[in-house]
Amino acid sequence: MSYRINNMLNEQVNIYPEEYSAMEDYLDGKLSSDDLLAFEKRLNEDSLWQEKLQQVEILRVGIERAAMKSRMEAYHKDMPAPKTSQRFLNSTWVWTAAASLFIVITAGMAFWSGWFDSSSDRLFTAYYSKDPGLTSMMSDSEDYEFDRGMVDYKSGEYAKSLEFWKPLLDQSPQNDTLLYFVAMDYLQIGEMEEAKLLLEQVIKGDGSQFTQDANWYSGLILIKEVKYEAAIPYLKASDRAEAKELIFQLQEMDE
């Protein structure tokens, strides 16, 4: 059995359960170093594999957003009901997965209500997701040390990743890629202040490709610090579709 998901050209892409499982592990940073290297080698060489991964990412965003909205409605009953996405109407499996996820969340709502210490923690957790990182080539080039750190980052070995990246950042303190991903490491290990300082350097840099993401994560850090008004300009400067929704939540809390 395989899952059929429509791609952007309305062609169906078959994704088998074992492929979907591997892609989820990749996106969640759960692959071992060897499996990660094999996965990214295939990703570099197989355009269909790239297409499948893209569809799984889109699918996950849809399901996660549905889950997030369900949780937030428990705290803000006046919010309008979420609109149904037309993107997944042709996939029975998607609806089944989304329905199952909704049931689990609804059944555990009391647990969620008591889990978080504050509204700021709740919002941070609801909207935060780890940056998936970059594809690692692991060649013998001068980028080997960076790529090796990226493998550790994706595998959840953040301290090891920092061992590779911090010396590189010391050598190139203005490198936006290093600034951003060292900040991502710090975020993952809970060193918020260090992450915020590095992200601010990315934002103030000259047209970095990471500027919008740096704004997003900076806004989330400020939310965790209960600095809602300060967070809003950063969220507005990001390119995240959920930024508008999050800003609405913050404004509701201030009223």
GROMACS .gro file of C-alpha atoms in nm:
model
  255
    1MET     CA    1   0.000   0.000   0.000
    2SER     CA    2   0.120   0.351  -0.078
    3TYR     CA    3  -0.010   0.699  -0.007
    4ARG     CA    4  -0.116   0.905  -0.307
    5ILE     CA    5  -0.055   1.278  -0.279
    6ASN     CA    6  -0.123   1.528  -0.555
    7ASN     CA    7   0.176   1.740  -0.651
    8MET     CA    8   0.172   2.093  -0.787
    9LEU     CA    9   0.102   1.965  -1.139
   10ASN     CA   10  -0.195   1.759  -1.018
   11GLU     CA   11   0.002   1.443  -1.081
   12GLN     CA   12  -0.014   1.175  -0.813
   13VAL     CA   13   0.299   1.082  -0.625
   14ASN     CA   14   0.307   0.740  -0.458
   15ILE     CA   15   0.467   0.748  -0.114
   16TYR     CA   16   0.505   0.410   0.050
   17PRO     CA   17   0.475   0.378   0.429
   18GLU     CA   18   0.842   0.299   0.478
   19GLU     CA   19   0.934   0.604   0.264
   20TYR     CA   20   0.703   0.828   0.464
   21SER     CA   21   0.850   0.697   0.789
   22ALA     CA   22   1.205   0.765   0.669
   23MET     CA   23   1.109   1.116   0.558
   24GLU     CA   24   0.948   1.192   0.894
   25ASP     CA   25   1.260   1.072   1.074
   26TYR     CA   26   1.469   1.294   0.845
   27LEU     CA   27   1.255   1.602   0.907
   28ASP     CA   28   1.250   1.534   1.282
   29GLY     CA   29   1.629   1.486   1.300
   30LYS     CA   30   1.599   1.124   1.413
   31LEU     CA   31   1.819   0.955   1.153
   32SER     CA   32   2.155   0.818   1.254
   33SER     CA   33   2.461   0.975   1.093
   34ASP     CA   34   2.495   0.691   0.840
   35ASP     CA   35   2.124   0.691   0.752
   36LEU     CA   36   2.130   1.069   0.720
   37LEU     CA   37   2.420   1.060   0.476
   38ALA     CA   38   2.245   0.792   0.268
   39PHE     CA   39   1.918   0.987   0.273
   40GLU     CA   40   2.078   1.312   0.159
   41LYS     CA   41   2.284   1.134  -0.107
   42ARG     CA   42   1.958   1.006  -0.253
   43LEU     CA   43   1.805   1.350  -0.214
   44ASN     CA   44   2.087   1.501  -0.421
   45GLU     CA   45   2.058   1.240  -0.695
   46ASP     CA   46   1.686   1.158  -0.719
   47SER     CA   47   1.444   1.432  -0.826
   48LEU     CA   48   1.141   1.211  -0.747
   49TRP     CA   49   1.272   1.164  -0.393
   50GLN     CA   50   1.296   1.543  -0.366
   51GLU     CA   51   0.935   1.572  -0.486
   52LYS     CA   52   0.816   1.316  -0.232
   53LEU     CA   53   0.995   1.493   0.052
   54GLN     CA   54   0.840   1.824  -0.053
   55GLN     CA   55   0.492   1.671  -0.044
   56VAL     CA   56   0.551   1.518   0.298
   57GLU     CA   57   0.667   1.858   0.427
   58ILE     CA   58   0.350   2.023   0.292
   59LEU     CA   59   0.139   1.749   0.446
   60ARG     CA   60   0.303   1.786   0.787
   61VAL     CA   61   0.256   2.163   0.786
   62GLY     CA   62  -0.115   2.116   0.718
   63ILE     CA   63  -0.161   1.861   0.995
   64GLU     CA   64   0.050   2.056   1.246
   65ARG     CA   65  -0.141   2.374   1.173
   66ALA     CA   66  -0.473   2.194   1.226
   67ALA     CA   67  -0.344   2.058   1.557
   68MET     CA   68  -0.215   2.396   1.665
   69LYS     CA   69  -0.546   2.565   1.592
   70SER     CA   70  -0.732   2.299   1.787
   71ARG     CA   71  -0.514   2.364   2.092
   72MET     CA   72  -0.541   2.741   2.070
   73GLU     CA   73  -0.922   2.729   2.046
   74ALA     CA   74  -0.929   2.587   2.397
   75TYR     CA   75  -0.782   2.914   2.524
   76HIS     CA   76  -0.946   3.159   2.283
   77LYS     CA   77  -1.301   3.047   2.220
   78ASP     CA   78  -1.384   3.355   2.013
   79MET     CA   79  -1.139   3.270   1.739
   80PRO     CA   80  -1.297   3.199   1.397
   81ALA     CA   81  -1.307   2.836   1.292
   82PRO     CA   82  -1.007   2.732   1.076
   83LYS     CA   83  -1.073   2.716   0.704
   84THR     CA   84  -1.047   2.379   0.539
   85SER     CA   85  -0.755   2.356   0.300
   86GLN     CA   86  -0.841   2.235  -0.051
   87ARG     CA   87  -0.488   2.109  -0.102
   88PHE     CA   88  -0.554   1.769   0.053
   89LEU     CA   89  -0.912   1.694  -0.050
   90ASN     CA   90  -0.807   1.411  -0.281
   91SER     CA   91  -0.620   1.214  -0.017
   92THR     CA   92  -0.832   0.990   0.207
   93TRP     CA   93  -0.528   0.899   0.412
   94VAL     CA   94  -0.457   1.264   0.492
   95TRP     CA   95  -0.806   1.317   0.626
   96THR     CA   96  -0.780   1.000   0.833
   97ALA     CA   97  -0.448   1.110   0.982
   98ALA     CA   98  -0.576   1.460   1.054
   99ALA     CA   99  -0.893   1.325   1.215
  100SER     CA  100  -0.695   1.085   1.432
  101LEU     CA  101  -0.462   1.363   1.539
  102PHE     CA  102  -0.759   1.585   1.625
  103ILE     CA  103  -0.911   1.311   1.842
  104VAL     CA  104  -0.587   1.259   2.032
  105ILE     CA  105  -0.549   1.632   2.092
  106THR     CA  106  -0.911   1.676   2.197
  107ALA     CA  107  -0.891   1.380   2.435
  108GLY     CA  108  -0.573   1.518   2.590
  109MET     CA  109  -0.678   1.881   2.614
  110ALA     CA  110  -0.685   1.872   2.993
  111PHE     CA  111  -0.326   1.748   2.986
  112TRP     CA  112  -0.217   2.031   2.757
  113SER     CA  113  -0.398   2.285   2.977
  114GLY     CA  114  -0.194   2.187   3.280
  115TRP     CA  115   0.138   2.121   3.109
  116PHE     CA  116   0.258   2.469   3.026
  117ASP     CA  117   0.360   2.712   3.297
  118SER     CA  118   0.235   3.024   3.120
  119SER     CA  119   0.076   3.164   2.808
  120SER     CA  120   0.419   3.263   2.678
  121ASP     CA  121   0.546   2.905   2.706
  122ARG     CA  122   0.229   2.776   2.545
  123LEU     CA  123   0.260   3.008   2.247
  124PHE     CA  124   0.630   2.940   2.203
  125THR     CA  125   0.574   2.564   2.204
  126ALA     CA  126   0.274   2.584   1.970
  127TYR     CA  127   0.458   2.785   1.705
  128TYR     CA  128   0.818   2.673   1.740
  129SER     CA  129   0.965   2.407   1.514
  130LYS     CA  130   1.330   2.330   1.456
  131ASP     CA  131   1.489   2.464   1.138
  132PRO     CA  132   1.543   2.153   0.922
  133GLY     CA  133   1.894   2.261   0.823
  134LEU     CA  134   2.077   2.240   0.491
  135THR     CA  135   2.166   1.946   0.271
  136SER     CA  136   2.514   1.817   0.359
  137MET     CA  137   2.742   1.716   0.072
  138MET     CA  138   3.018   1.572   0.299
  139SER     CA  139   3.283   1.621   0.032
  140ASP     CA  140   3.654   1.675   0.081
  141SER     CA  141   3.611   2.045   0.017
  142GLU     CA  142   3.677   2.330   0.257
  143ASP     CA  143   3.312   2.304   0.366
  144TYR     CA  144   3.364   1.960   0.522
  145GLU     CA  145   3.372   2.090   0.880
  146PHE     CA  146   3.048   2.281   0.829
  147ASP     CA  147   2.880   1.982   0.666
  148ARG     CA  148   2.994   1.751   0.945
  149GLY     CA  149   2.840   1.989   1.196
  150MET     CA  150   2.520   1.993   0.994
  151VAL     CA  151   2.497   1.612   1.017
  152ASP     CA  152   2.523   1.637   1.396
  153TYR     CA  153   2.267   1.919   1.407
  154LYS     CA  154   2.015   1.715   1.209
  155SER     CA  155   2.083   1.414   1.428
  156GLY     CA  156   2.005   1.615   1.741
  157GLU     CA  157   2.368   1.623   1.857
  158TYR     CA  158   2.375   1.997   1.918
  159ALA     CA  159   2.679   2.007   2.145
  160LYS     CA  160   2.879   1.814   1.885
  161SER     CA  161   2.753   2.044   1.613
  162LEU     CA  162   2.874   2.345   1.809
  163GLU     CA  163   3.218   2.188   1.837
  164PHE     CA  164   3.246   2.209   1.458
  165TRP     CA  165   3.070   2.539   1.402
  166LYS     CA  166   3.197   2.766   1.680
  167PRO     CA  167   3.562   2.755   1.563
  168LEU     CA  168   3.442   2.833   1.211
  169LEU     CA  169   3.240   3.126   1.343
  170ASP     CA  170   3.544   3.253   1.534
  171GLN     CA  171   3.731   3.253   1.201
  172SER     CA  172   3.445   3.415   1.008
  173PRO     CA  173   3.239   3.615   1.262
  174GLN     CA  174   3.033   3.787   0.991
  175ASN     CA  175   2.932   3.469   0.809
  176ASP     CA  176   2.551   3.475   0.811
  177THR     CA  177   2.513   3.099   0.763
  178LEU     CA  178   2.732   3.024   1.064
  179LEU     CA  179   2.567   3.294   1.274
  180TYR     CA  180   2.223   3.155   1.196
  181PHE     CA  181   2.292   2.786   1.255
  182VAL     CA  182   2.498   2.839   1.568
  183ALA     CA  183   2.193   3.034   1.690
  184MET     CA  184   1.976   2.735   1.599
  185ASP     CA  185   2.201   2.510   1.807
  186TYR     CA  186   2.170   2.745   2.103
  187LEU     CA  187   1.792   2.752   2.063
  188GLN     CA  188   1.776   2.374   2.070
  189ILE     CA  189   1.975   2.354   2.395
  190GLY     CA  190   1.777   2.636   2.556
  191GLU     CA  191   2.045   2.908   2.547
  192MET     CA  192   1.801   3.177   2.440
  193GLU     CA  193   2.013   3.485   2.508
  194GLU     CA  194   2.306   3.356   2.301
  195ALA     CA  195   2.069   3.263   2.019
  196LYS     CA  196   1.904   3.606   2.026
  197LEU     CA  197   2.235   3.792   2.001
  198LEU     CA  198   2.346   3.588   1.698
  199LEU     CA  199   2.010   3.620   1.525
  200GLU     CA  200   2.023   3.996   1.571
  201GLN     CA  201   2.354   4.001   1.383
  202VAL     CA  202   2.193   3.810   1.097
  203ILE     CA  203   1.903   4.055   1.087
  204LYS     CA  204   2.134   4.357   1.083
  205GLY     CA  205   2.353   4.204   0.812
  206ASP     CA  206   2.345   4.284   0.444
  207GLY     CA  207   2.060   4.095   0.277
  208SER     CA  208   2.112   3.749   0.427
  209GLN     CA  209   1.898   3.463   0.298
  210PHE     CA  210   1.829   3.385   0.664
  211THR     CA  211   1.697   3.729   0.759
  212GLN     CA  212   1.328   3.640   0.758
  213ASP     CA  213   1.380   3.318   0.952
  214ALA     CA  214   1.603   3.503   1.197
  215ASN     CA  215   1.320   3.750   1.254
  216TRP     CA  216   1.076   3.466   1.316
  217TYR     CA  217   1.289   3.293   1.576
  218SER     CA  218   1.381   3.625   1.740
  219GLY     CA  219   1.009   3.696   1.777
  220LEU     CA  220   0.951   3.356   1.935
  221ILE     CA  221   1.234   3.411   2.184
  222LEU     CA  222   1.082   3.744   2.286
  223ILE     CA  223   0.745   3.573   2.332
  224LYS     CA  224   0.906   3.322   2.565
  225GLU     CA  225   1.051   3.617   2.756
  226VAL     CA  226   0.697   3.762   2.779
  227LYS     CA  227   0.796   4.063   2.567
  228TYR     CA  228   0.496   4.054   2.338
  229GLU     CA  229   0.506   4.409   2.202
  230ALA     CA  230   0.875   4.375   2.121
  231ALA     CA  231   0.808   4.044   1.942
  232ILE     CA  232   0.549   4.179   1.699
  233PRO     CA  233   0.786   4.378   1.467
  234TYR     CA  234   1.006   4.070   1.430
  235LEU     CA  235   0.708   3.849   1.348
  236LYS     CA  236   0.586   4.101   1.091
  237ALA     CA  237   0.930   4.102   0.927
  238SER     CA  238   0.929   3.726   0.888
  239ASP     CA  239   0.780   3.544   0.589
  240ARG     CA  240   0.592   3.287   0.795
  241ALA     CA  241   0.229   3.230   0.701
  242GLU     CA  242   0.141   3.176   1.067
  243ALA     CA  243   0.289   3.511   1.178
  244LYS     CA  244  -0.039   3.697   1.132
  245GLU     CA  245  -0.222   3.439   1.338
  246LEU     CA  246   0.038   3.455   1.614
  247ILE     CA  247   0.029   3.835   1.624
  248PHE     CA  248  -0.348   3.812   1.664
  249GLN     CA  249  -0.295   3.583   1.964
  250LEU     CA  250  -0.053   3.829   2.123
  251GLN     CA  251  -0.288   4.123   2.073
  252GLU     CA  252  -0.574   3.925   2.226
  253MET     CA  253  -0.362   3.854   2.533
  254ASP     CA  254  -0.275   4.221   2.578
  255GLU     CA  255  -0.639   4.331   2.577
   0.00000   0.00000   0.00000
